[in-house]
């Protein structure tokens, strides 16, 4: 997959600069977005409160000319995609003069299209294929985060305990791990962290890639020793003394979100900022605090995601978070290197991440 992406990089051009660097943009204060609308990117504290503006802020600023935008996403049934679906359903993009369509495409298929400008944005993550593509010349940057888990969530690495083992004492070296996500996923970073706490590491275990419906079954019937269980699947083993939860995604650190290609980074950054403004306004209006405490909204989300309300209510609300933490791409690339899926030298953060566009959307001017 990485080889095909790098081969397509030549067709995509070699301009990976972003519009904010090429021509400094004017950043003005935004009503309803005060000091709490931006947090220090270096703050990795688990109890960090995500940035927020007032409900309904930042207000829409319709573009002079309507713009069509296509966003690729791997799924429309996952909760972390819900802010985009709600933004479309509630007309938040339309208020900005944007006609947004969400197109389901696997990451390997979408990345070359994003780099060439055939799609404008991708709701994904800086996976190994993305970083390898940037190294090969793709004009792509991670421009906004998506979520971090609620502290009470147990989505993550679960292990079937052997005799004499407990959650605090498990030897993971040599185990077989079942996952629907390969080594090149951003989940490699928290997975590696959890494994190393228990004598393992991505280089000390074997992987068995399984379909989403098969991961739990394989863990329960002994086909694998451990598994990465997502919401709400982990509920099936929570409380069972035969299994232990070893860790999940870091609390307070989004690992995915929006990727922009050359269309919104360079050719039409006004549309890029407008897109982020609508996304951020949607989070501030509909996804603050415990949004699942509103039965009517849960019913609406279930309809958009095509899932049942009971399943949606079975897990805590996510912490929707549009910001990107400092050093996340460095930590991700370290995990990719540990698992042997990275190519070339590590991509510097400033070549992979752009915080200026969401900063402009909330009226935050970066320090010189």
Coordinates of C-alpha atoms in Angstrom, one line a residue:
X1 CA 0.0 0.0 0.0
X2 CA 2.8 2.4 0.9
X3 CA 4.6 1.7 -2.3
X4 CA 1.5 2.5 -4.4
X5 CA 0.9 5.7 -2.5
X6 CA 4.5 6.8 -3.0
X7 CA 4.3 6.0 -6.7
X8 CA 1.3 8.3 -7.0
X9 CA 3.1 11.1 -5.2
X10 CA 4.9 12.1 -8.4
X11 CA 1.5 12.7 -10.1
X12 CA 0.4 14.8 -7.1
X13 CA 3.3 17.2 -7.3
X14 CA 5.9 18.1 -4.7
X15 CA 4.4 21.2 -3.1
X16 CA 3.6 20.4 0.5
X17 CA 3.6 24.0 1.8
X18 CA 0.3 25.5 3.1
X19 CA -1.3 28.7 2.2
X20 CA -0.8 30.3 5.6
X21 CA 2.9 30.0 5.3
X22 CA 3.0 31.3 1.7
X23 CA 0.9 34.4 2.4
X24 CA 0.3 35.4 6.0
X25 CA -3.4 35.7 6.6
X26 CA -5.2 38.3 8.7
X27 CA -6.5 36.9 12.0
X28 CA -9.2 38.8 13.7
X29 CA -10.9 38.3 17.1
X30 CA -14.0 36.1 16.9
X31 CA -17.1 36.9 19.0
X32 CA -17.9 34.0 21.3
X33 CA -14.4 32.5 21.1
X34 CA -12.4 33.8 24.1
X35 CA -9.4 32.5 25.9
X36 CA -10.9 29.0 26.2
X37 CA -11.1 28.6 22.4
X38 CA -7.4 27.7 22.3
X39 CA -5.3 25.5 24.6
X40 CA -1.5 25.2 24.7
X41 CA -0.6 22.4 22.3
X42 CA 2.1 21.1 24.6
X43 CA -0.5 20.5 27.4
X44 CA -1.0 16.7 27.4
X45 CA -2.6 16.5 30.8
X46 CA -5.4 13.8 30.9
X47 CA -7.7 16.3 32.6
X48 CA -7.1 19.1 30.1
X49 CA -10.4 20.7 29.1
X50 CA -10.8 20.7 25.3
X51 CA -11.0 24.1 23.6
X52 CA -14.5 25.5 23.4
X53 CA -16.3 28.7 22.1
X54 CA -19.8 29.7 23.0
X55 CA -22.8 27.8 21.5
X56 CA -23.2 28.9 17.9
X57 CA -19.7 30.3 17.7
X58 CA -17.7 31.0 15.6
X59 CA -20.5 32.6 13.5
X60 CA -20.8 31.8 9.8
X61 CA -19.1 34.0 7.3
X62 CA -20.5 32.9 3.9
X63 CA -18.1 32.8 1.0
X64 CA -18.8 35.2 -1.9
X65 CA -19.1 32.2 -4.2
X66 CA -20.5 28.8 -3.3
X67 CA -17.9 26.1 -3.1
X68 CA -18.5 22.3 -3.5
X69 CA -16.3 20.2 -1.2
X70 CA -15.9 16.4 -1.2
X71 CA -14.8 14.8 2.1
X72 CA -13.6 11.2 2.1
X73 CA -14.2 9.1 5.2
X74 CA -13.6 5.4 5.9
X75 CA -17.1 5.0 7.5
X76 CA -20.3 6.9 8.3
X77 CA -21.3 4.6 11.2
X78 CA -18.6 5.5 13.8
X79 CA -19.4 8.1 16.4
X80 CA -16.2 10.1 15.8
X81 CA -17.6 11.0 12.3
X82 CA -20.9 12.3 13.8
X83 CA -19.8 16.0 13.9
X84 CA -19.5 16.0 10.1
X85 CA -22.8 14.3 9.7
X86 CA -24.5 16.7 12.1
X87 CA -22.9 19.7 10.4
X88 CA -24.3 18.5 7.1
X89 CA -27.8 17.7 8.5
X90 CA -28.0 21.0 10.4
X91 CA -26.9 23.1 7.5
X92 CA -23.8 24.4 9.2
X93 CA -21.6 24.0 6.1
X94 CA -24.4 25.5 4.0
X95 CA -24.3 28.7 6.1
X96 CA -20.6 29.1 5.1
X97 CA -21.5 28.8 1.4
X98 CA -20.2 25.2 1.2
X99 CA -21.9 22.3 -0.5
X100 CA -20.3 19.4 1.4
X101 CA -20.7 15.7 0.4
X102 CA -19.3 12.9 2.5
X103 CA -17.9 10.0 0.4
X104 CA -17.0 6.6 1.9
X105 CA -13.6 5.6 0.7
X106 CA -10.9 3.4 2.4
X107 CA -7.8 5.4 3.3
X108 CA -5.5 3.8 0.7
X109 CA -8.0 4.7 -2.1
X110 CA -8.6 8.2 -0.8
X111 CA -5.0 9.4 -0.1
X112 CA -3.9 9.7 -3.8
X113 CA -7.2 11.4 -4.7
X114 CA -6.7 13.9 -1.8
X115 CA -3.1 14.6 -2.9
X116 CA -4.2 15.2 -6.5
X117 CA -7.1 17.3 -5.6
X118 CA -9.8 14.9 -6.7
X119 CA -11.2 15.1 -3.2
X120 CA -10.8 18.1 -1.0
X121 CA -10.5 16.7 2.5
X122 CA -10.3 13.4 4.3
X123 CA -11.6 12.4 7.7
X124 CA -8.9 10.0 8.8
X125 CA -5.7 10.2 10.7
X126 CA -1.9 10.7 10.2
X127 CA -1.4 6.9 9.6
X128 CA 1.9 5.4 8.4
X129 CA 0.6 5.6 4.8
X130 CA -0.1 9.3 5.2
X131 CA 3.3 10.1 6.7
X132 CA 5.1 8.0 4.0
X133 CA 3.1 9.8 1.4
X134 CA 4.1 13.2 2.8
X135 CA 7.7 12.0 2.7
X136 CA 7.1 11.2 -1.0
X137 CA 5.8 14.6 -1.9
X138 CA 2.1 14.6 -1.1
X139 CA 0.7 18.0 -0.4
X140 CA -1.3 16.9 2.7
X141 CA -1.5 18.2 6.2
X142 CA -3.4 17.3 9.4
X143 CA -5.4 20.4 10.1
X144 CA -7.8 19.5 12.9
X145 CA -8.4 16.8 15.6
X146 CA -11.4 14.7 16.2
X147 CA -11.8 13.3 19.7
X148 CA -10.2 11.8 22.7
X149 CA -11.9 9.2 24.8
X150 CA -13.8 9.7 28.0
X151 CA -11.6 8.7 31.0
X152 CA -14.1 5.9 31.8
X153 CA -13.9 4.4 28.4
X154 CA -12.2 1.0 28.1
X155 CA -11.8 1.0 24.3
X156 CA -8.4 -0.4 23.7
X157 CA -6.1 -3.4 24.5
X158 CA -7.7 -6.4 26.2
X159 CA -6.0 -9.7 27.1
X160 CA -7.3 -13.1 28.1
X161 CA -5.5 -13.9 31.4
X162 CA -3.5 -17.0 32.0
X163 CA -3.3 -18.8 35.4
X164 CA -1.6 -16.6 38.0
X165 CA -2.0 -13.4 35.9
X166 CA -3.8 -10.2 36.8
X167 CA -4.4 -6.8 35.2
X168 CA -1.3 -5.5 37.0
X169 CA 0.9 -8.4 36.0
X170 CA 0.6 -9.7 32.4
X171 CA 3.5 -10.9 30.2
X172 CA 2.6 -9.8 26.7
X173 CA 5.8 -10.9 24.9
X174 CA 5.0 -13.6 22.4
X175 CA 1.3 -13.2 22.4
X176 CA -1.0 -13.1 19.4
X177 CA -3.0 -9.9 19.1
X178 CA -6.2 -9.7 17.1
X179 CA -7.2 -6.4 15.5
X180 CA -9.1 -5.0 12.6
X181 CA -6.4 -2.3 12.4
X182 CA -3.0 -3.0 11.0
X183 CA 0.4 -1.9 12.3
X184 CA 0.3 1.3 10.2
X185 CA -2.7 2.7 12.1
X186 CA -2.4 5.5 14.7
X187 CA -3.6 2.9 17.2
X188 CA 0.0 1.5 17.0
X189 CA 1.1 4.3 19.3
X190 CA -1.2 3.6 22.3
X191 CA -0.9 -0.1 21.6
X192 CA 2.9 0.0 21.8
X193 CA 2.7 2.1 25.0
X194 CA 0.4 -0.5 26.7
X195 CA 2.4 -3.5 25.5
X196 CA 5.7 -2.1 26.8
X197 CA 4.2 -1.7 30.3
X198 CA 3.7 -5.5 30.2
X199 CA 7.0 -6.8 28.7
X200 CA 5.8 -6.6 25.2
X201 CA 6.1 -4.1 22.3
X202 CA 5.0 -4.1 18.7
X203 CA 8.2 -6.0 17.8
X204 CA 7.5 -8.7 20.4
X205 CA 4.0 -9.8 19.5
X206 CA 2.4 -11.3 16.4
X207 CA -0.7 -9.8 14.7
X208 CA -3.8 -11.4 13.3
X209 CA -5.9 -9.0 11.3
X210 CA -9.6 -9.8 11.6
X211 CA -12.9 -8.4 10.5
X212 CA -14.7 -6.2 13.0
X213 CA -17.2 -8.9 13.8
X214 CA -14.5 -11.5 14.4
X215 CA -12.1 -9.8 16.8
X216 CA -14.1 -10.4 20.0
X217 CA -15.0 -14.0 18.9
X218 CA -11.3 -14.8 18.4
X219 CA -10.4 -13.5 21.8
X220 CA -13.2 -15.5 23.5
X221 CA -12.6 -18.8 21.7
X222 CA -8.8 -18.7 22.1
X223 CA -7.9 -17.8 18.5
X224 CA -5.9 -14.9 19.8
X225 CA -4.5 -14.1 23.2
X226 CA -5.4 -10.4 23.1
X227 CA -7.4 -7.9 21.1
X228 CA -7.9 -4.2 20.5
X229 CA -11.6 -3.8 21.2
X230 CA -13.5 -0.7 20.1
X231 CA -16.7 1.0 21.4
X232 CA -19.0 -0.6 22.3
X233 CA -17.5 -4.1 21.8
X234 CA -15.4 -4.0 25.0
X235 CA -18.6 -4.0 27.0
X236 CA -19.0 -7.7 26.2
X237 CA -15.9 -8.6 28.4
X238 CA -15.9 -5.8 30.9
X239 CA -16.4 -7.3 34.4
X240 CA -15.4 -10.8 33.3
X241 CA -12.5 -11.9 35.5
X242 CA -11.0 -13.9 32.6
X243 CA -10.0 -10.7 30.8
X244 CA -8.1 -7.5 31.7
X245 CA -8.0 -4.1 30.1
X246 CA -4.4 -2.9 29.7
X247 CA -4.9 0.6 28.2
X248 CA -6.3 2.6 25.3
X249 CA -5.9 5.9 23.5
X250 CA -4.3 8.6 25.6
X251 CA -7.0 10.8 27.3
X252 CA -6.8 14.3 26.0
X253 CA -4.8 13.5 22.8
X254 CA -6.7 13.2 19.5
X255 CA -5.1 10.9 17.1
X256 CA -7.1 11.7 14.0
X257 CA -9.4 14.2 12.3
X258 CA -9.2 16.3 9.2
X259 CA -6.6 16.0 6.5
X260 CA -6.5 18.8 3.9
X261 CA -5.0 18.4 0.4
X262 CA -3.8 21.2 -2.0
X263 CA -7.2 22.4 -2.8
X264 CA -8.0 23.7 0.7
X265 CA -4.4 24.3 1.8
X266 CA -3.1 26.3 -1.1
X267 CA -5.7 27.0 -3.8
X268 CA -8.7 28.0 -1.7
X269 CA -7.7 28.5 2.0
X270 CA -10.7 30.7 2.5
X271 CA -12.9 27.6 1.9
X272 CA -10.6 25.6 4.2
X273 CA -11.1 28.0 7.1
X274 CA -14.9 28.2 6.4
X275 CA -15.0 24.4 6.6
X276 CA -13.2 24.4 9.9
X277 CA -15.4 27.2 11.2
X278 CA -18.5 25.1 10.5
X279 CA -17.0 22.0 12.1
X280 CA -15.9 23.9 15.2
X281 CA -19.3 25.6 15.5
X282 CA -21.0 22.2 15.3
X283 CA -18.8 20.9 18.1
X284 CA -19.6 23.9 20.3
X285 CA -23.3 23.8 19.6
X286 CA -24.0 20.0 19.7
X287 CA -21.1 18.1 21.2
X288 CA -20.2 19.8 24.5
X289 CA -19.9 18.0 27.8
X290 CA -22.1 14.8 28.0
X291 CA -24.1 15.2 24.8
X292 CA -25.6 11.7 25.3
X293 CA -27.6 13.0 28.2
X294 CA -30.0 14.5 25.7
X295 CA -32.3 11.6 24.6
X296 CA -33.6 13.5 21.6
X297 CA -30.0 14.2 20.3
X298 CA -29.1 10.5 20.9
X299 CA -32.0 9.5 18.8
X300 CA -30.9 11.9 16.1
X301 CA -27.3 10.6 16.2
X302 CA -28.5 7.0 16.0
X303 CA -30.5 7.8 12.9
X304 CA -27.5 9.5 11.2
X305 CA -25.2 6.7 12.2
X306 CA -27.7 4.0 11.4
X307 CA -27.3 2.3 14.7
X308 CA -29.6 1.6 17.6
X309 CA -30.0 4.0 20.5
X310 CA -29.2 1.5 23.2
X311 CA -25.8 0.7 21.5
X312 CA -25.0 4.4 21.3
X313 CA -25.9 5.0 25.0
X314 CA -23.8 2.0 26.2
X315 CA -20.6 4.0 26.0
X316 CA -19.7 7.4 27.4
X317 CA -19.7 10.6 25.3
X318 CA -16.5 11.2 23.4
X319 CA -14.5 14.4 24.1
X320 CA -14.9 16.0 20.7
X321 CA -11.7 18.1 20.2
X322 CA -10.6 20.0 17.1
X323 CA -7.1 20.8 18.4
X324 CA -3.9 18.9 17.7
X325 CA -1.4 18.2 20.5
X326 CA 2.3 19.0 20.1
X327 CA 4.5 16.0 19.3
X328 CA 1.7 13.6 18.4
X329 CA 3.0 12.9 14.9
X330 CA 6.5 12.3 16.4
X331 CA 5.1 9.7 18.8
X332 CA 3.1 8.1 16.0
X333 CA 6.1 7.8 13.8
X334 CA 8.1 6.2 16.6
X335 CA 5.5 3.5 16.8
X336 CA 5.5 3.0 13.1
X337 CA 9.2 2.6 13.2
X338 CA 8.9 0.1 16.0
X339 CA 6.5 -1.9 13.9
X340 CA 8.5 -1.6 10.7
X341 CA 6.0 0.2 8.5
X342 CA 7.6 3.6 8.2
X343 CA 9.7 4.6 5.2
X344 CA 12.4 7.3 5.0
X345 CA 13.3 9.8 7.7
X346 CA 10.6 11.0 10.2
X347 CA 8.4 13.8 8.9
X348 CA 8.9 17.0 10.9
X349 CA 5.8 18.2 12.6
X350 CA 5.6 21.5 10.7
X351 CA 5.5 19.5 7.5
X352 CA 2.6 17.3 8.6
X353 CA 0.5 19.6 10.9
X354 CA -1.1 23.0 10.4
X355 CA -2.8 24.6 13.4
X356 CA -3.1 28.0 11.8
X357 CA -6.4 27.4 10.0
X358 CA -8.4 26.3 13.0
X359 CA -6.6 29.1 14.9
X360 CA -7.9 31.6 12.4
X361 CA -11.4 30.1 12.7
X362 CA -11.5 30.9 16.4
X363 CA -9.6 34.2 16.2
X364 CA -6.3 32.9 17.7
X365 CA -3.1 34.5 16.4
X366 CA -0.1 32.3 17.0
X367 CA 2.8 33.9 18.8
X368 CA 5.7 35.0 16.6

